[in-house]
Coordinates of N, CA and C in Angstrom, one line a residue:
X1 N -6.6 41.6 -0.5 CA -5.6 41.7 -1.6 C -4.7 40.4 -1.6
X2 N -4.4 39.9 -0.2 CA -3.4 38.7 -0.5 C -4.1 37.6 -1.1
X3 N -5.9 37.7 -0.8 CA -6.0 36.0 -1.8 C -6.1 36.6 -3.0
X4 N -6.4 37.8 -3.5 CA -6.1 38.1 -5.4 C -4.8 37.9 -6.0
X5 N -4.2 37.8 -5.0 CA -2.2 37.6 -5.6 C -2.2 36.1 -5.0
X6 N -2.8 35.7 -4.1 CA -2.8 34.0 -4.1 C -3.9 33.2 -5.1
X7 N -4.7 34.2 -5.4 CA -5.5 32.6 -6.5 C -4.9 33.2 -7.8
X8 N -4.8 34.7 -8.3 CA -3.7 34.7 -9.4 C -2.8 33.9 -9.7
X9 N -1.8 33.5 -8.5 CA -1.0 32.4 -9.2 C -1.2 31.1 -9.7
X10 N -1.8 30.6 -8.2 CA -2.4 29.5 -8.4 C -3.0 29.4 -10.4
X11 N -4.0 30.0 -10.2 CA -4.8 29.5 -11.7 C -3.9 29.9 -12.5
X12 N -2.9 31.2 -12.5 CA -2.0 30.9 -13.2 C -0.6 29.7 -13.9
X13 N -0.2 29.3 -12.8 CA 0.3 27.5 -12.7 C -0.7 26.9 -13.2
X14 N -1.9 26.6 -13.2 CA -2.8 25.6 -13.8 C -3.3 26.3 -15.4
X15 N -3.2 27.8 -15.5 CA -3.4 27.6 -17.1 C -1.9 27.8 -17.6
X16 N -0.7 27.7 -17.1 CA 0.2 27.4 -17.7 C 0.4 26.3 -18.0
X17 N -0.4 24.9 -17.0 CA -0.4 23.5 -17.5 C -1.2 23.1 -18.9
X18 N -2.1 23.9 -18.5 CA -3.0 23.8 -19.7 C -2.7 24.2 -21.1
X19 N -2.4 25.0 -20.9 CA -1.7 26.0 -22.5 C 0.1 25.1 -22.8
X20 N 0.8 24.9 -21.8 CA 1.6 23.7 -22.6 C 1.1 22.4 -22.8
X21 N 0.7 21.6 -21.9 CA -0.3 20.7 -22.9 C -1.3 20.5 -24.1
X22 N -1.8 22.2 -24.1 CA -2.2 22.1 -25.6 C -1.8 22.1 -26.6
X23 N -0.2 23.2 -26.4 CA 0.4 23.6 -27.3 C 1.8 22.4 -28.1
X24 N 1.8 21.4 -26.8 CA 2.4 20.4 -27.1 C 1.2 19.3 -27.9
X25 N 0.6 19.2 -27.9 CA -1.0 18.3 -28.0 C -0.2 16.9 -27.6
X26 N -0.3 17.3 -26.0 CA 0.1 16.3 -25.3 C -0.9 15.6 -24.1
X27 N -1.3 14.1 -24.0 CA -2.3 13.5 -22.9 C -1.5 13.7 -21.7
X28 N -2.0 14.6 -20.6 CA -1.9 14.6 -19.2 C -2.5 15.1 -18.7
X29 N -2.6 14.8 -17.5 CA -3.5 16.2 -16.1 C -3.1 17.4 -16.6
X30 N -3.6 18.4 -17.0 CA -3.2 19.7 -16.6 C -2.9 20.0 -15.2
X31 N -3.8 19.9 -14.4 CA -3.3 20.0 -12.7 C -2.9 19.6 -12.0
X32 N -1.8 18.1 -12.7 CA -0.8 18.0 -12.0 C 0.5 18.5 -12.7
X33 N 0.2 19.0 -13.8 CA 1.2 19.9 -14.5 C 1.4 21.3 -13.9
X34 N 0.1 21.5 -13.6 CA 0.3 23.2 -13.0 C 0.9 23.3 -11.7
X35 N 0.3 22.3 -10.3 CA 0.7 22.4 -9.7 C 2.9 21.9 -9.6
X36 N 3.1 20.9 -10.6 CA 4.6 20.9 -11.2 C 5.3 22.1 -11.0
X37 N 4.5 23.1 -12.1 CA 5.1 24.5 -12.3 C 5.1 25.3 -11.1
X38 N 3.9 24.9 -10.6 CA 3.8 25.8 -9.3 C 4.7 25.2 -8.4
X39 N 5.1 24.5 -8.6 CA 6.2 23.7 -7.4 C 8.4 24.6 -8.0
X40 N 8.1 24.6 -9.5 CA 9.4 24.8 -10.0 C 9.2 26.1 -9.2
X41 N 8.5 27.6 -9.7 CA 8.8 28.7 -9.0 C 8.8 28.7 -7.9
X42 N 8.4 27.9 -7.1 CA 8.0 28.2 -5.5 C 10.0 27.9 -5.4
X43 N 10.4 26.5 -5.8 CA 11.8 25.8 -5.5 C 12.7 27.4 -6.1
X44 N 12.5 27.7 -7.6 CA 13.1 28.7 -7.8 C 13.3 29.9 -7.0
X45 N 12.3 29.7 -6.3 CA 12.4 31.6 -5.9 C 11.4 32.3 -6.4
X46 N 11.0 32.6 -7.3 CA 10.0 33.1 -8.2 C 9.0 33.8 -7.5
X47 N 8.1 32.7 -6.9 CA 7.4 33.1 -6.3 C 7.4 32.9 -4.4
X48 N 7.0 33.6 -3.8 CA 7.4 32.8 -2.0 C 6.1 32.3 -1.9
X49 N 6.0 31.3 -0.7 CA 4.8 30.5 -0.2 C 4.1 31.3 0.6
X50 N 4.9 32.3 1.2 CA 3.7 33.2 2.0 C 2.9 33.9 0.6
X51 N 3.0 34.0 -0.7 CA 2.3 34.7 -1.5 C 0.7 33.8 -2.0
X52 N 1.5 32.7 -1.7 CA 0.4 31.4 -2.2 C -0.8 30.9 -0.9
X53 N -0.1 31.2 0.5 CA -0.7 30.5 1.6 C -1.8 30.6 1.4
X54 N -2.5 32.0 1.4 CA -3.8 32.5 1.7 C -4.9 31.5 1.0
X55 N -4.9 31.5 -0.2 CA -5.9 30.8 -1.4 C -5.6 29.0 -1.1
X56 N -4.3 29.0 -0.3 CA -4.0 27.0 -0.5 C -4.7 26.5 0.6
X57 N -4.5 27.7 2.2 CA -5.1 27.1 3.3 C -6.3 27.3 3.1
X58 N -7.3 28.2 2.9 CA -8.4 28.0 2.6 C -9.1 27.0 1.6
X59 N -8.5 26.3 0.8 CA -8.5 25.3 -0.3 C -8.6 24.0 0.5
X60 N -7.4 23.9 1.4 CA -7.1 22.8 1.7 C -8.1 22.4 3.2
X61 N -8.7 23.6 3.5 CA -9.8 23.7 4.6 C -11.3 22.9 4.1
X62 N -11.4 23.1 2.8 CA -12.7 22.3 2.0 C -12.3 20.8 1.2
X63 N -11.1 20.9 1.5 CA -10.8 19.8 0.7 C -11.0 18.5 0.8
X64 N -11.8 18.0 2.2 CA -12.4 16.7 2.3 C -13.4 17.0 1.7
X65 N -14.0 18.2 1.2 CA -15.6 17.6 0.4 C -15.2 17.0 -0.8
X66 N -14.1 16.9 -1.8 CA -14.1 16.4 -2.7 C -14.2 15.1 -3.0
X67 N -14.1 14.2 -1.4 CA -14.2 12.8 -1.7 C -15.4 12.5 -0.8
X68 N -16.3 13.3 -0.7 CA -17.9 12.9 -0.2 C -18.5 11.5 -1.6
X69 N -17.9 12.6 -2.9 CA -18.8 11.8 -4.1 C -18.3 10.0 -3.9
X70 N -17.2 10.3 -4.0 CA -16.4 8.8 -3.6 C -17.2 8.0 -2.5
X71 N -16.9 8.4 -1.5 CA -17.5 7.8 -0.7 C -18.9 7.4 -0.7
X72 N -19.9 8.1 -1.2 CA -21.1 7.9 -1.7 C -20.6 6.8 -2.6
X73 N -20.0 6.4 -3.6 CA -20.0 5.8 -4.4 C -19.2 4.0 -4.3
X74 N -19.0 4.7 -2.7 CA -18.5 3.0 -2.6 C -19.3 2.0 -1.5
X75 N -20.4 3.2 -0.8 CA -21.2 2.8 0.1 C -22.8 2.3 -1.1
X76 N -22.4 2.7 -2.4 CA -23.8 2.2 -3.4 C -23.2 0.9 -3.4
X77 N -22.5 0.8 -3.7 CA -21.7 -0.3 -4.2 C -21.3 -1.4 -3.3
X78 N -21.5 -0.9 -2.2 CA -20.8 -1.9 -1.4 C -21.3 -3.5 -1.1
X79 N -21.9 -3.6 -1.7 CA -22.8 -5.7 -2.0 C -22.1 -6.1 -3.1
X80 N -21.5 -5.3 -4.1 CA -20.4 -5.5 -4.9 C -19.2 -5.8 -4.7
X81 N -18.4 -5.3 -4.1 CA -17.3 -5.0 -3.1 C -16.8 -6.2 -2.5
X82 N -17.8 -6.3 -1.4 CA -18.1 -7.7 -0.5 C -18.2 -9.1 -1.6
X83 N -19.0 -8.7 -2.7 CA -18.7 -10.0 -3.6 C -17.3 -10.0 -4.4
X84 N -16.6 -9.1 -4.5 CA -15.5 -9.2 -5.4 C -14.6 -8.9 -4.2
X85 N -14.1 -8.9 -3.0 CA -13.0 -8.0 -2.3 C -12.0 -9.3 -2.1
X86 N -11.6 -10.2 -2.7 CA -11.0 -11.1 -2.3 C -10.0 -10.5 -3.8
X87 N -10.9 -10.9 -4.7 CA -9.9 -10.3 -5.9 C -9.9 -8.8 -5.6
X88 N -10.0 -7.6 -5.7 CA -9.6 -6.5 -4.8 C -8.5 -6.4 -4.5
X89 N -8.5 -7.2 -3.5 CA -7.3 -7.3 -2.3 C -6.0 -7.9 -3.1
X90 N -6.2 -8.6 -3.5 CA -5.0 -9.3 -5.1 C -4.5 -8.8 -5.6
X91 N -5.3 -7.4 -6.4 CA -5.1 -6.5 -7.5 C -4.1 -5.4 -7.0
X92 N -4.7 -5.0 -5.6 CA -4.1 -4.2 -4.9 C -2.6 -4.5 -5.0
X93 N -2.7 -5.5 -3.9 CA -1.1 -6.4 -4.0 C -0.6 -6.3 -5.0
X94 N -1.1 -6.8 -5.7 CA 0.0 -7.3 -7.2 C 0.6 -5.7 -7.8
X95 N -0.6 -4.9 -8.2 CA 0.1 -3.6 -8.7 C 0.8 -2.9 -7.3
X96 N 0.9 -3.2 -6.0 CA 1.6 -2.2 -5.1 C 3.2 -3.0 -5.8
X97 N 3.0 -4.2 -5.4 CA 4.0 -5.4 -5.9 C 4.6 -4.6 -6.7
X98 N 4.2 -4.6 -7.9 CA 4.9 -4.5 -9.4 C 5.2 -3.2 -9.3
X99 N 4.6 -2.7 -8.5 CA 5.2 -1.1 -9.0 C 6.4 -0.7 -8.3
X100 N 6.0 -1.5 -7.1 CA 7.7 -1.2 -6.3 C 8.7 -2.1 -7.0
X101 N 8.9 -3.0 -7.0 CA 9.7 -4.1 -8.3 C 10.3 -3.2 -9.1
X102 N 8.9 -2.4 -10.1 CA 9.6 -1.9 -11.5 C 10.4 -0.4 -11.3
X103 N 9.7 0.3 -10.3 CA 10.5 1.5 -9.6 C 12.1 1.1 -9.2
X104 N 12.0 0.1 -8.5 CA 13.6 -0.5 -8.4 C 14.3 -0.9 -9.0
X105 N 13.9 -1.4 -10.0 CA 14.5 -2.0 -11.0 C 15.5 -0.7 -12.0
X106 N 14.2 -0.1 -12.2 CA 15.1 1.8 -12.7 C 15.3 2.4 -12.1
X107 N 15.4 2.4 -10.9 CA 16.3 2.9 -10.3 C 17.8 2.5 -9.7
X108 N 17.6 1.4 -9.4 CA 19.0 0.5 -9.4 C 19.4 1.0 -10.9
X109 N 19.1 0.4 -12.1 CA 19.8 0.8 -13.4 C 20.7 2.7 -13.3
X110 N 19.1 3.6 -13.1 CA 19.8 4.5 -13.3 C 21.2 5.1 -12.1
X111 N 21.0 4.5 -11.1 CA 22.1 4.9 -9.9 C 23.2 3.8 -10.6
X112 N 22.8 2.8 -11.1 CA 24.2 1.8 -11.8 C 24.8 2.6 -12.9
X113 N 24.2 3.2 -13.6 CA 24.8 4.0 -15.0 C 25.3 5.5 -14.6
X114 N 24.9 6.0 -13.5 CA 25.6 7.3 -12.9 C 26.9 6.9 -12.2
X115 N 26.6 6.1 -11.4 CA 27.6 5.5 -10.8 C 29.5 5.1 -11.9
X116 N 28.8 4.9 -13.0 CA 29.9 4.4 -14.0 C 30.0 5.6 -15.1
X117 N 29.4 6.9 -14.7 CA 29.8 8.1 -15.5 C 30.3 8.7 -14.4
X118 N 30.5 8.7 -13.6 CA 31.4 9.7 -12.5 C 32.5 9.1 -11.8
X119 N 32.7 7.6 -12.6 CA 34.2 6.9 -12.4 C 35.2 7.3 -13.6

C-alpha cells in the first residue's frame, strides 16, 4: 500500500507539471516542474516524506542505470573527445566562468535593491 500512495504522488507532481505547462503553452521540463511542486507540498506540509520514501528509495536504487546510455556514448566517441578536449576544457571554463560572474552579478543587484527597500 505505501508504494501506491508513494508513486500516486510522485506522478501526480509530474502530471501537475505537465498539465500547467500545457495549460500555460509554456517551454519547460515538466519534471523539473513536478518535482518543484513536489518539493512546495513536501516544504508546505501537504504531503510528509515518509509518504513519498517508499517509490524515491527504490527509484533512487536504479538510478545509475540512467547514465549507462551516456556513458556508452562517450566511450563511442572518445577519438573525438581526445581530438577536441583542449577546446572542451575552455568551454567548460568559460561557461562555469560566466555563469558564476552572471549569478553574482544578480545577485549582488538583487541583495543591493532589498537592502535599499528595508532602509
Amino acid at each position: 500500500m505505501k508504494y501506491i500512495v508513494s508513486l500516486t504522488i510522485l506522478v501526480t507532481a509530474l502530471a501537475l507539471g505537465h498539465g500547467l505547462l500545457y495549460i500555460l503553452n509554456f517551454s519547460f521540463p515538466p519534471a523539473v516542474l513536478g518535482m518543484g511542486i513536489l518539493l512546495l507540498v513536501l516544504k508546505l506540509n501537504i504531503v510528509s516524506l515518509k509518504q513519498c520514501e517508499a517509490v524515491g528509495a527504490l527509484l533512487l536504487k536504479y538510478f545509475p542505470l540512467f547514465f549507462i546510455p551516456a556513458g556508452v556514448g562517450i566511450i563511442q566517441h572518445l577519438d573525438l573527445i581526445k581530438d577536441n578536449l583542449l577546446l572542451i576544457v575552455i568551454s567548460i571554463l568559460t561557461a562555469t566562468v560566466g555563469t558564476l560572474f552572471i549569478v553574482g552579478k544578480v545577485a549582488s543587484l538583487l541583495f543591493a535593491s532589498s537592502d535599499k527597500e528595508q532602509s
